[in-house]
Amino acid sequence: MRVPARSTAVLLAAAPVLALLPATPAMAAPAFQMPFPCGQVWSGQTRTNHSPANSVDFNRTNDEGDAVTASAAGTVARVENTGSTSYGLWIELDHGGGWRTRYAHLSGEFVTVGQSVAAGQQIGTVGTTGGSTGPHLHFEQRLNGVDQKITFNGSQITYWGTANYTSRNTCIGPSGTVNTSGIALTVRSSASTSGSSIGSVPDGGTVFISCYRRGTSVTGTYGTSDIWNKVGAGYIADAYVYTGSDNPVAPAC
């Protein structure tokens, strides 16, 4: 018996349908700015033997303890300490869409994992921890775990070589200078000496104060005060911070 040929319509119906789906567009980078307060000038160096290659090292004169700020708004993803190797004290921020930034060789960290940070908010201080041979900030921009060539304000930095850059990041709050005669100043979770430690600021470090609270009275370098300045996610005793005033220099929290 001869089997009748299947109609073209049936054959088409039986064939698998291959849908042509549009490619998912790459997520645009956030509006990254330099990881320093507004107006500061820093020398940035890139080199082919850097690890990772697209990272940049930032320096300026007497930079140990200088403020490090969020390059863009995001969430604190990592707050790490590798001791005397690798990055040393380092922080990673998640900016969404696969984009992250890393800040390494810090002398102080004062944010906590899961905390939301605004662009320009201070997250730590420049140092020379880990495998560093001198104070500087090692900075990376990463997409889906891969280091990218760095851009600030929409413009790519110099590859390969050294150039000066002026920060156009946001400045949040007035500044102060920590003076403890040598020891690091503890950043606490509350305005109290009994608050848990969430990090530290080195002697001579610069802090940007977002607001203040009244708490435990502390006697320090600048007398006795119950003012506690909020820096990053925590508080430091105002008695150890030179702000040019005996009164609060920022609004109440």
Coordinates of N, CA and C in Angstrom, one line a residue:
M1 N 0.9 -1.2 0.0 CA 0.0 0.0 0.0 C 0.9 1.2 0.0
R2 N 0.5 2.2 -0.7 CA 1.3 3.5 -0.8 C 0.8 4.4 0.3
V3 N 1.8 4.9 1.1 CA 1.4 5.9 2.1 C 1.3 7.3 1.5
P4 N 0.2 7.9 1.7 CA 0.0 9.3 1.1 C 1.0 10.3 1.7
A5 N 1.5 11.1 0.8 CA 2.5 12.1 1.3 C 1.8 13.1 2.3
R6 N 2.6 13.5 3.3 CA 2.0 14.5 4.3 C 2.0 15.8 3.6
S7 N 1.0 16.6 4.0 CA 0.8 17.9 3.4 C 1.9 18.8 3.9
T8 N 2.2 19.8 3.1 CA 3.2 20.8 3.6 C 2.8 21.5 4.9
A9 N 1.5 21.7 5.1 CA 1.1 22.3 6.3 C 1.4 21.4 7.5
V10 N 1.2 20.1 7.4 CA 1.4 19.2 8.5 C 2.9 19.2 8.8
L11 N 3.8 19.1 7.7 CA 5.2 19.1 8.0 C 5.7 20.4 8.7
L12 N 5.1 21.5 8.3 CA 5.5 22.7 9.0 C 5.1 22.7 10.4
A13 N 3.9 22.2 10.6 CA 3.4 22.1 12.0 C 4.2 21.2 12.9
A14 N 4.8 20.2 12.3 CA 5.6 19.2 13.1 C 7.0 19.7 13.3
A15 N 7.5 20.6 12.5 CA 8.8 21.1 12.6 C 9.0 22.0 13.9
P16 N 10.1 21.9 14.6 CA 10.3 22.7 15.8 C 10.4 24.2 15.4
V17 N 9.9 25.0 16.2 CA 9.9 26.5 15.9 C 11.1 27.1 16.7
L18 N 12.0 27.7 15.9 CA 13.2 28.3 16.5 C 12.9 29.8 16.6
A19 N 12.6 30.3 17.8 CA 12.4 31.7 18.0 C 13.7 32.5 18.0
L20 N 13.7 33.6 17.3 CA 14.9 34.5 17.3 C 14.7 35.5 18.4
L21 N 15.4 35.3 19.5 CA 15.3 36.2 20.6 C 16.3 37.3 20.6
P22 N 16.0 38.5 20.9 CA 17.0 39.6 20.8 C 18.1 39.4 21.9
A23 N 19.3 39.7 21.6 CA 20.4 39.6 22.6 C 20.2 40.5 23.7
T24 N 20.5 40.1 24.9 CA 20.3 40.9 26.1 C 21.4 42.0 26.1
P25 N 21.0 43.3 26.1 CA 22.0 44.3 26.0 C 22.9 44.3 27.3
A26 N 24.1 44.7 27.1 CA 25.0 44.8 28.3 C 24.6 46.0 29.2
M27 N 24.6 45.7 30.5 CA 24.2 46.8 31.4 C 25.2 47.9 31.4
A28 N 24.7 49.1 31.2 CA 25.5 50.3 31.2 C 26.2 50.5 32.6
A29 N 27.4 50.9 32.5 CA 28.2 51.2 33.8 C 27.5 52.3 34.6
P30 N 27.6 52.2 35.9 CA 27.1 53.4 36.7 C 27.9 54.6 36.4
A31 N 27.5 55.7 36.9 CA 28.2 57.0 36.7 C 29.4 57.1 37.7
F32 N 30.4 56.2 37.5 CA 31.5 56.2 38.4 C 32.2 57.5 38.5
Q33 N 32.6 57.9 39.7 CA 33.5 59.0 40.0 C 34.7 58.5 40.7
M34 N 35.7 59.4 40.9 CA 36.9 59.0 41.6 C 36.5 58.6 43.1
P35 N 37.3 57.7 43.7 CA 37.0 57.3 45.0 C 37.5 58.2 46.1
F36 N 37.4 59.5 45.9 CA 38.0 60.5 46.8 C 37.0 61.7 46.9
P37 N 37.1 62.5 47.9 CA 36.2 63.6 48.1 C 36.4 64.6 46.9
C38 N 35.4 65.4 46.7 CA 35.3 66.4 45.6 C 36.5 67.3 45.6
G39 N 37.1 67.6 44.4 CA 38.1 68.6 44.3 C 39.5 68.1 44.5
Q40 N 39.7 66.9 45.1 CA 41.1 66.4 45.4 C 41.7 65.9 44.1
V41 N 43.0 66.2 44.0 CA 43.8 65.8 42.8 C 44.7 64.6 43.2
W42 N 44.6 63.5 42.5 CA 45.4 62.3 42.7 C 46.1 61.8 41.5
S43 N 47.3 61.2 41.7 CA 48.0 60.6 40.6 C 47.6 59.2 40.5
G44 N 47.2 58.8 39.2 CA 46.8 57.4 39.0 C 47.7 56.7 38.1
Q45 N 48.2 55.5 38.5 CA 49.1 54.7 37.6 C 48.5 53.4 37.2
T46 N 48.6 53.1 35.9 CA 48.2 51.8 35.3 C 49.5 51.2 34.7
R47 N 49.6 49.9 34.7 CA 50.7 49.2 34.1 C 50.3 47.8 33.7
T48 N 51.0 47.3 32.7 CA 50.7 46.0 32.2 C 50.9 44.9 33.2
N49 N 51.9 45.0 34.1 CA 52.2 43.9 35.0 C 51.4 44.1 36.3
H50 N 50.4 44.9 36.4 CA 49.5 45.1 37.6 C 48.6 43.9 37.7
S51 N 48.2 43.5 38.9 CA 47.2 42.4 39.0 C 46.0 42.9 39.8
P52 N 44.8 42.9 39.2 CA 44.6 42.7 37.7 C 45.1 43.8 36.9
A53 N 45.2 43.6 35.6 CA 45.8 44.5 34.7 C 45.1 45.9 34.6
N54 N 43.8 45.8 34.7 CA 43.0 47.1 34.5 C 42.8 47.9 35.7
S55 N 43.4 47.5 36.8 CA 43.3 48.2 38.1 C 44.2 49.5 38.0
V56 N 44.0 50.4 39.0 CA 44.8 51.6 39.1 C 45.3 51.8 40.5
D57 N 46.5 52.3 40.7 CA 47.0 52.7 42.0 C 47.0 54.2 42.1
F58 N 46.4 54.7 43.2 CA 46.3 56.2 43.4 C 47.3 56.6 44.5
N59 N 48.0 57.7 44.2 CA 48.9 58.3 45.2 C 48.7 59.8 45.2
R60 N 49.1 60.4 46.4 CA 49.4 61.9 46.5 C 50.2 62.0 47.7
T61 N 50.8 63.2 47.9 CA 51.7 63.5 49.0 C 51.0 63.3 50.3
N62 N 51.7 62.6 51.3 CA 51.1 62.3 52.6 C 49.7 61.8 52.6
D63 N 49.5 60.8 51.8 CA 48.1 60.3 51.6 C 47.7 59.2 52.6
E64 N 48.6 58.7 53.4 CA 48.1 57.7 54.4 C 47.1 58.3 55.3
G65 N 46.0 57.6 55.4 CA 44.9 58.1 56.3 C 43.9 59.0 55.6
D66 N 44.1 59.3 54.3 CA 43.2 60.1 53.6 C 41.9 59.4 53.3
A67 N 40.8 60.1 53.2 CA 39.5 59.5 53.0 C 39.3 58.8 51.7
V68 N 38.7 57.6 51.7 CA 38.3 56.8 50.6 C 36.8 56.8 50.5
T69 N 36.2 57.2 49.4 CA 34.8 57.3 49.3 C 34.2 56.4 48.2
A70 N 32.9 56.1 48.3 CA 32.3 55.3 47.3 C 32.3 55.9 45.9
S71 N 32.7 55.2 44.9 CA 32.8 55.7 43.6 C 31.4 55.9 42.9
A72 N 30.4 55.1 43.4 CA 29.0 55.3 43.0 C 28.2 54.7 44.1
A73 N 26.9 55.0 44.1 CA 26.0 54.5 45.1 C 25.9 52.9 45.0
G74 N 25.7 52.3 46.1 CA 25.7 50.8 46.1 C 25.5 50.2 47.4
T75 N 25.8 48.9 47.5 CA 25.6 48.2 48.8 C 27.0 47.5 49.1
V76 N 27.4 47.5 50.3 CA 28.6 46.9 50.7 C 28.5 45.4 50.6
A77 N 29.3 44.8 49.7 CA 29.3 43.4 49.5 C 30.3 42.6 50.3
R78 N 31.5 43.2 50.5 CA 32.6 42.6 51.2 C 33.4 43.6 52.0
V79 N 33.7 43.2 53.2 CA 34.7 43.9 54.1 C 35.7 42.9 54.6
E80 N 36.9 42.9 54.0 CA 37.8 41.8 54.2 C 39.2 42.3 54.8
N81 N 39.9 41.3 55.3 CA 41.3 41.5 55.8 C 42.1 40.3 55.5
T82 N 43.1 40.4 54.6 CA 44.0 39.3 54.3 C 45.3 39.4 55.0
G83 N 45.3 40.2 56.0 CA 46.6 40.4 56.8 C 47.7 41.1 56.1
S84 N 48.9 40.5 56.1 CA 50.0 41.1 55.5 C 50.2 40.7 54.0
T85 N 49.2 40.0 53.4 CA 49.3 39.6 52.0 C 48.2 40.2 51.2
S86 N 48.4 40.1 49.9 CA 47.4 40.5 48.9 C 46.8 41.9 49.2
Y87 N 45.5 42.0 49.2 CA 44.8 43.3 49.3 C 44.9 43.9 50.7
G88 N 45.3 43.1 51.8 CA 45.2 43.6 53.1 C 43.8 43.9 53.5
L89 N 43.6 45.1 54.1 CA 42.2 45.6 54.4 C 41.6 46.0 53.0
W90 N 40.4 45.4 52.7 CA 39.8 45.8 51.4 C 38.3 45.7 51.5
I91 N 37.6 46.5 50.7 CA 36.2 46.6 50.6 C 35.7 46.5 49.2
E92 N 34.6 45.8 49.0 CA 33.9 45.7 47.7 C 32.5 46.2 47.7
L93 N 32.1 47.1 46.8 CA 30.8 47.6 46.7 C 30.1 47.0 45.5
D94 N 28.8 46.7 45.7 CA 27.9 46.1 44.6 C 27.1 47.3 44.1
H95 N 27.2 47.6 42.8 CA 26.4 48.7 42.2 C 25.2 48.3 41.3
G96 N 25.0 46.9 41.3 CA 23.9 46.4 40.5 C 24.3 46.2 39.0
G97 N 23.6 45.3 38.4 CA 23.8 45.0 37.0 C 25.2 44.3 36.7
G98 N 25.7 43.6 37.8 CA 27.0 42.9 37.7 C 28.2 43.8 37.9
W99 N 28.0 45.1 38.2 CA 29.1 46.0 38.4 C 29.5 46.1 39.9
R100 N 30.8 46.0 40.1 CA 31.3 46.2 41.5 C 32.6 47.0 41.5
T101 N 32.9 47.6 42.6 CA 34.2 48.3 42.7 C 35.0 47.7 44.0
R102 N 36.3 47.7 43.9 CA 37.1 47.2 45.0 C 38.1 48.3 45.4
Y103 N 38.3 48.4 46.7 CA 39.2 49.4 47.3 C 40.1 48.7 48.3
A104 N 41.4 48.7 48.0 CA 42.4 47.8 48.7 C 43.5 48.5 49.3
H105 N 44.2 47.8 50.2 CA 45.4 48.3 51.0 C 45.0 49.4 52.0
L106 N 43.7 49.4 52.5 CA 43.2 50.4 53.4 C 43.9 50.3 54.7
S107 N 43.9 51.5 55.4 CA 44.4 51.5 56.8 C 43.2 51.5 57.8
G108 N 42.0 51.8 57.3 CA 40.8 51.7 58.1 C 39.6 51.4 57.3
E109 N 38.7 50.6 57.9 CA 37.4 50.3 57.2 C 36.3 50.7 58.2
F110 N 35.3 51.4 57.7 CA 34.2 51.6 58.7 C 32.8 51.6 58.0
V111 N 32.6 50.5 57.2 CA 31.3 50.2 56.7 C 31.1 48.7 57.0
T112 N 29.8 48.2 57.0 CA 29.5 46.8 57.3 C 28.8 46.2 56.1
V113 N 28.9 44.9 55.9 CA 28.3 44.2 54.8 C 26.8 44.4 54.9
G114 N 26.2 44.7 53.7 CA 24.8 44.9 53.6 C 24.4 46.4 53.7
Q115 N 25.3 47.2 54.1 CA 25.0 48.6 54.3 C 24.9 49.3 52.9
S116 N 23.9 50.2 52.8 CA 23.8 51.0 51.6 C 24.6 52.2 51.7
V117 N 25.3 52.6 50.6 CA 26.2 53.8 50.7 C 25.8 54.7 49.5
A118 N 26.0 56.0 49.7 CA 25.7 56.9 48.6 C 27.0 57.2 47.9
A119 N 27.0 57.7 46.7 CA 28.2 58.2 46.0 C 28.8 59.3 46.8
G120 N 30.1 59.2 47.0 CA 30.9 60.1 47.8 C 30.9 59.9 49.3
Q121 N 30.2 58.9 49.8 CA 30.2 58.5 51.2 C 31.5 57.9 51.6
Q122 N 32.1 58.3 52.7 CA 33.4 57.7 53.1 C 33.2 56.3 53.6
I123 N 34.1 55.4 53.1 CA 34.0 53.9 53.5 C 35.3 53.5 54.2
G124 N 36.4 54.3 54.1 CA 37.6 53.9 54.7 C 38.7 54.9 54.6
T125 N 39.9 54.5 54.8 CA 41.1 55.4 54.7 C 42.2 54.8 53.9
V126 N 43.0 55.6 53.2 CA 44.1 55.1 52.5 C 45.2 54.5 53.4
G127 N 45.8 53.4 53.0 CA 46.8 52.8 53.8 C 47.9 52.0 53.0
T128 N 48.5 51.1 53.7 CA 49.6 50.3 53.1 C 49.5 48.9 53.6
T129 N 48.3 48.3 53.8 CA 48.2 47.0 54.4 C 48.3 45.9 53.2
G130 N 48.4 44.7 53.7 CA 48.6 43.6 52.7 C 50.0 43.6 52.1
G131 N 50.0 43.3 50.8 CA 51.3 43.2 50.1 C 51.8 44.5 49.6
S132 N 51.3 45.6 50.1 CA 51.7 47.0 49.6 C 53.1 47.3 50.1
T133 N 53.8 48.1 49.3 CA 55.1 48.6 49.8 C 55.1 50.0 50.1
G134 N 54.0 50.7 50.1 CA 53.9 52.1 50.5 C 52.4 52.5 50.4
P135 N 52.0 53.6 51.1 CA 50.6 54.0 51.1 C 50.1 54.3 49.7
H136 N 49.0 53.8 49.4 CA 48.2 54.1 48.1 C 46.9 53.4 48.2
L137 N 46.0 53.8 47.2 CA 44.8 53.1 47.1 C 44.8 52.3 45.8
H138 N 44.6 51.0 45.9 CA 44.4 50.1 44.8 C 42.9 50.1 44.5
F139 N 42.5 50.4 43.2 CA 41.1 50.5 42.9 C 40.8 49.7 41.6
E140 N 39.6 49.0 41.6 CA 39.2 48.3 40.5 C 37.7 48.5 40.2
Q141 N 37.3 48.5 38.9 CA 35.9 48.4 38.5 C 35.8 47.0 37.8
R142 N 34.7 46.3 38.2 CA 34.6 44.9 37.8 C 33.2 44.7 37.2
L143 N 33.0 43.9 36.2 CA 31.7 43.6 35.6 C 31.7 42.0 35.6
N144 N 30.7 41.5 36.3 CA 30.5 40.0 36.3 C 31.8 39.3 36.7
G145 N 32.5 39.9 37.6 CA 33.7 39.3 38.2 C 35.0 39.5 37.4
V146 N 34.9 40.3 36.3 CA 36.1 40.5 35.4 C 36.5 42.0 35.5
D147 N 37.8 42.3 35.7 CA 38.2 43.7 35.8 C 38.0 44.4 34.5
Q148 N 37.6 45.6 34.5 CA 37.4 46.5 33.3 C 38.3 47.7 33.3
K149 N 38.5 48.2 32.1 CA 39.2 49.5 32.0 C 38.3 50.5 32.7
I150 N 39.0 51.4 33.5 CA 38.3 52.2 34.5 C 37.9 53.5 33.8
T151 N 36.7 54.0 34.1 CA 36.2 55.3 33.7 C 35.7 56.1 34.9
F152 N 35.9 57.4 34.8 CA 35.4 58.3 35.8 C 34.7 59.4 35.0
N153 N 33.4 59.7 35.4 CA 32.6 60.7 34.8 C 32.5 60.5 33.3
G154 N 32.5 59.2 32.9 CA 32.2 58.8 31.5 C 33.5 58.7 30.7
S155 N 34.7 59.1 31.2 CA 35.9 59.1 30.4 C 36.9 58.1 31.0
Q156 N 37.5 57.3 30.0 CA 38.5 56.3 30.4 C 39.8 56.9 30.9
I157 N 40.3 56.4 31.9 CA 41.6 56.9 32.4 C 42.7 56.4 31.5
T158 N 44.0 56.9 31.7 CA 45.1 56.6 30.9 C 45.6 55.2 31.0
Y159 N 45.7 54.5 29.9 CA 46.3 53.1 29.8 C 47.3 53.2 28.7
W160 N 48.6 52.9 29.0 CA 49.2 52.5 30.2 C 50.1 53.7 30.6
G161 N 50.2 54.0 31.9 CA 51.0 55.2 32.3 C 50.5 55.8 33.5
T162 N 50.9 57.1 33.8 CA 50.5 57.8 35.0 C 49.9 59.2 34.5
A163 N 48.9 59.6 35.2 CA 48.2 60.9 34.9 C 47.6 61.4 36.2
N164 N 47.4 62.7 36.2 CA 46.7 63.3 37.4 C 45.2 63.4 37.1
Y165 N 44.4 63.2 38.1 CA 42.9 63.3 38.0 C 42.4 64.1 39.1
T166 N 41.3 64.9 38.8 CA 40.6 65.7 39.8 C 39.3 65.1 40.1
S167 N 39.0 64.8 41.3 CA 37.7 64.1 41.7 C 36.5 65.1 41.5
R168 N 35.5 64.5 40.9 CA 34.2 65.2 40.7 C 33.1 64.5 41.5
N169 N 33.6 63.7 42.5 CA 32.7 63.0 43.4 C 32.0 63.9 44.3
T170 N 30.9 63.5 44.9 CA 30.2 64.3 45.9 C 30.9 64.3 47.2
C171 N 30.9 65.5 47.8 CA 31.5 65.6 49.2 C 30.3 65.6 50.2
I172 N 30.4 64.7 51.1 CA 29.3 64.5 52.1 C 29.9 64.9 53.5
G173 N 29.4 66.0 54.0 CA 29.7 66.4 55.4 C 31.1 67.1 55.5
P174 N 31.2 67.8 56.6 CA 32.5 68.5 56.9 C 33.5 67.5 57.3
S175 N 34.8 67.9 57.2 CA 35.9 66.9 57.5 C 36.5 67.2 58.9
G176 N 37.2 66.2 59.4 CA 37.9 66.3 60.7 C 39.2 65.4 60.6
T177 N 40.1 65.7 61.5 CA 41.4 64.9 61.5 C 41.5 64.2 62.9
V178 N 41.7 62.9 62.8 CA 41.9 62.1 64.0 C 43.3 62.4 64.6
N179 N 43.3 62.6 66.0 CA 44.5 62.8 66.7 C 44.5 62.0 68.0
T180 N 45.2 60.9 68.0 CA 45.2 60.0 69.1 C 46.6 59.7 69.6
S181 N 47.6 60.5 69.2 CA 49.0 60.3 69.6 C 49.5 58.9 69.2
G182 N 49.1 58.4 68.1 CA 49.7 57.2 67.6 C 48.8 56.0 67.5
I183 N 47.8 55.8 68.3 CA 47.0 54.6 68.2 C 45.8 54.8 67.3
A184 N 45.2 53.8 66.7 CA 44.1 53.9 65.9 C 42.8 54.2 66.7
L185 N 41.9 54.9 66.2 CA 40.7 55.3 66.9 C 39.6 54.3 66.4
T186 N 38.9 53.7 67.4 CA 37.9 52.7 67.1 C 36.6 53.3 66.6
V187 N 36.1 52.7 65.5 CA 34.8 53.1 65.0 C 33.8 52.2 65.6
R188 N 32.8 52.7 66.4 CA 31.8 51.9 67.1 C 30.4 51.9 66.5
S189 N 29.7 50.8 66.8 CA 28.4 50.7 66.2 C 27.3 51.7 66.8
S190 N 27.7 52.3 67.9 CA 26.8 53.2 68.6 C 27.6 54.3 69.2
A191 N 26.9 55.4 69.7 CA 27.6 56.5 70.3 C 28.0 56.2 71.8
S192 N 28.8 55.1 72.0 CA 29.1 54.7 73.3 C 30.4 53.9 73.3
T193 N 31.2 54.0 74.4 CA 32.4 53.2 74.5 C 32.1 51.7 74.6
S194 N 30.8 51.3 74.9 CA 30.5 49.9 74.9 C 29.9 49.4 73.6
G195 N 29.8 50.3 72.6 CA 29.4 49.8 71.3 C 30.4 48.9 70.6
S196 N 30.0 48.0 69.9 CA 30.9 47.0 69.3 C 31.8 47.7 68.2
S197 N 33.0 47.2 68.0 CA 33.9 47.8 67.0 C 33.5 47.3 65.6
I198 N 33.4 48.3 64.7 CA 33.2 47.9 63.3 C 34.4 48.3 62.4
G199 N 35.4 48.8 63.0 CA 36.6 49.2 62.2 C 37.4 50.2 63.0
S200 N 38.3 50.9 62.3 CA 39.1 51.9 62.9 C 39.6 53.0 61.9
V201 N 40.1 54.1 62.5 CA 40.6 55.2 61.7 C 42.1 55.4 62.3
P202 N 43.1 55.4 61.4 CA 44.4 55.6 61.9 C 44.6 57.0 62.5
D203 N 45.6 57.2 63.4 CA 46.0 58.5 63.9 C 46.4 59.3 62.7
G204 N 45.9 60.5 62.6 CA 46.1 61.4 61.5 C 45.2 61.2 60.3
G205 N 44.3 60.3 60.4 CA 43.4 60.0 59.3 C 42.3 61.1 59.2
T206 N 41.8 61.3 58.0 CA 40.8 62.2 57.7 C 39.4 61.5 57.6
V207 N 38.5 62.1 58.3 CA 37.1 61.6 58.3 C 36.1 62.7 57.8
F208 N 35.0 62.2 57.2 CA 34.0 63.1 56.7 C 32.7 62.8 57.6
I209 N 32.2 63.8 58.3 CA 31.2 63.6 59.3 C 29.8 63.9 58.7
S210 N 29.0 62.8 58.7 CA 27.6 63.0 58.1 C 26.6 63.6 59.1
C211 N 26.8 63.2 60.4 CA 25.9 63.7 61.5 C 26.5 63.4 62.8
Y212 N 25.9 63.7 63.9 CA 26.4 63.4 65.2 C 25.3 63.0 66.2
R213 N 25.7 62.3 67.3 CA 24.8 62.0 68.4 C 25.5 62.3 69.7
R214 N 24.7 62.5 70.7 CA 25.2 62.6 72.1 C 25.3 61.2 72.7
G215 N 26.4 60.9 73.4 CA 26.5 59.6 74.0 C 27.4 59.6 75.2
T216 N 28.2 58.5 75.4 CA 29.1 58.4 76.5 C 30.1 59.6 76.4
S217 N 30.4 60.2 77.6 CA 31.4 61.2 77.6 C 32.8 60.6 77.6
V218 N 33.7 61.2 76.7 CA 35.0 60.6 76.6 C 36.0 61.8 76.7
T219 N 37.1 61.5 77.5 CA 38.2 62.4 77.6 C 39.3 62.0 76.7
G220 N 39.6 63.0 75.8 CA 40.6 62.7 74.8 C 41.6 63.8 74.5
T221 N 42.1 63.9 73.3 CA 43.1 64.9 72.9 C 42.5 66.3 73.1
Y222 N 41.3 66.4 72.8 CA 40.7 67.8 72.8 C 39.7 68.0 73.9
G223 N 40.0 67.4 75.1 CA 39.1 67.6 76.2 C 38.1 66.5 76.4
T224 N 37.0 66.8 77.1 CA 36.0 65.9 77.4 C 34.7 66.3 76.7
S225 N 34.1 65.3 76.0 CA 32.9 65.6 75.2 C 32.1 64.4 75.1
D226 N 30.7 64.6 75.0 CA 29.8 63.5 74.8 C 29.3 63.5 73.3
I227 N 30.0 64.2 72.4 CA 29.7 64.2 71.0 C 30.3 63.0 70.3
W228 N 29.6 62.3 69.5 CA 30.1 61.2 68.7 C 29.7 61.5 67.2
N229 N 30.8 61.5 66.4 CA 30.6 61.8 65.0 C 30.3 60.6 64.2
K230 N 29.3 60.6 63.3 CA 29.1 59.4 62.5 C 30.0 59.5 61.3
V231 N 30.7 58.4 61.0 CA 31.6 58.3 59.9 C 31.3 56.9 59.3
G232 N 31.0 56.8 58.0 CA 30.6 55.5 57.4 C 29.4 55.0 58.2
A233 N 29.5 53.8 58.7 CA 28.4 53.1 59.3 C 28.4 53.2 60.8
G234 N 29.5 53.9 61.4 CA 29.6 53.9 62.8 C 29.9 55.3 63.4
Y235 N 30.4 55.3 64.6 CA 30.6 56.6 65.3 C 32.0 56.6 66.0
I236 N 32.6 57.8 66.0 CA 33.9 58.0 66.7 C 33.8 59.1 67.7
A237 N 34.5 59.0 68.8 CA 34.4 60.1 69.8 C 35.0 61.4 69.3
D238 N 34.3 62.5 69.4 CA 34.7 63.8 68.9 C 35.9 64.3 69.7
A239 N 36.1 63.8 70.9 CA 37.2 64.3 71.8 C 38.6 64.0 71.1
Y240 N 38.6 63.1 70.1 CA 39.8 62.7 69.4 C 39.9 63.3 68.0
V241 N 38.9 64.2 67.7 CA 38.8 64.6 66.3 C 38.9 66.1 66.2
Y242 N 39.9 66.6 65.4 CA 40.0 68.1 65.3 C 39.1 68.5 64.1
T243 N 38.1 69.4 64.5 CA 37.2 69.9 63.5 C 37.2 71.4 63.4
G244 N 38.0 72.1 64.3 CA 38.0 73.5 64.4 C 36.9 74.1 65.3
S245 N 36.1 73.2 65.9 CA 35.0 73.7 66.8 C 34.8 72.7 67.9
D246 N 34.4 73.3 69.1 CA 34.1 72.5 70.2 C 32.6 72.0 70.2
N247 N 31.9 72.5 69.2 CA 30.5 72.1 69.0 C 30.4 71.2 67.8
P248 N 29.2 70.6 67.7 CA 29.0 69.7 66.5 C 29.2 70.5 65.2
V249 N 29.8 69.9 64.2 CA 30.0 70.6 62.9 C 29.0 70.0 61.8
A250 N 28.2 69.0 62.2 CA 27.3 68.4 61.3 C 25.9 68.3 62.0
P251 N 24.8 68.1 61.3 CA 23.5 68.0 61.9 C 23.4 66.8 62.8
A252 N 22.4 66.8 63.7 CA 22.1 65.6 64.5 C 21.6 64.5 63.7
C253 N 22.0 63.3 64.0 CA 21.5 62.1 63.3 C 20.0 61.8 63.6

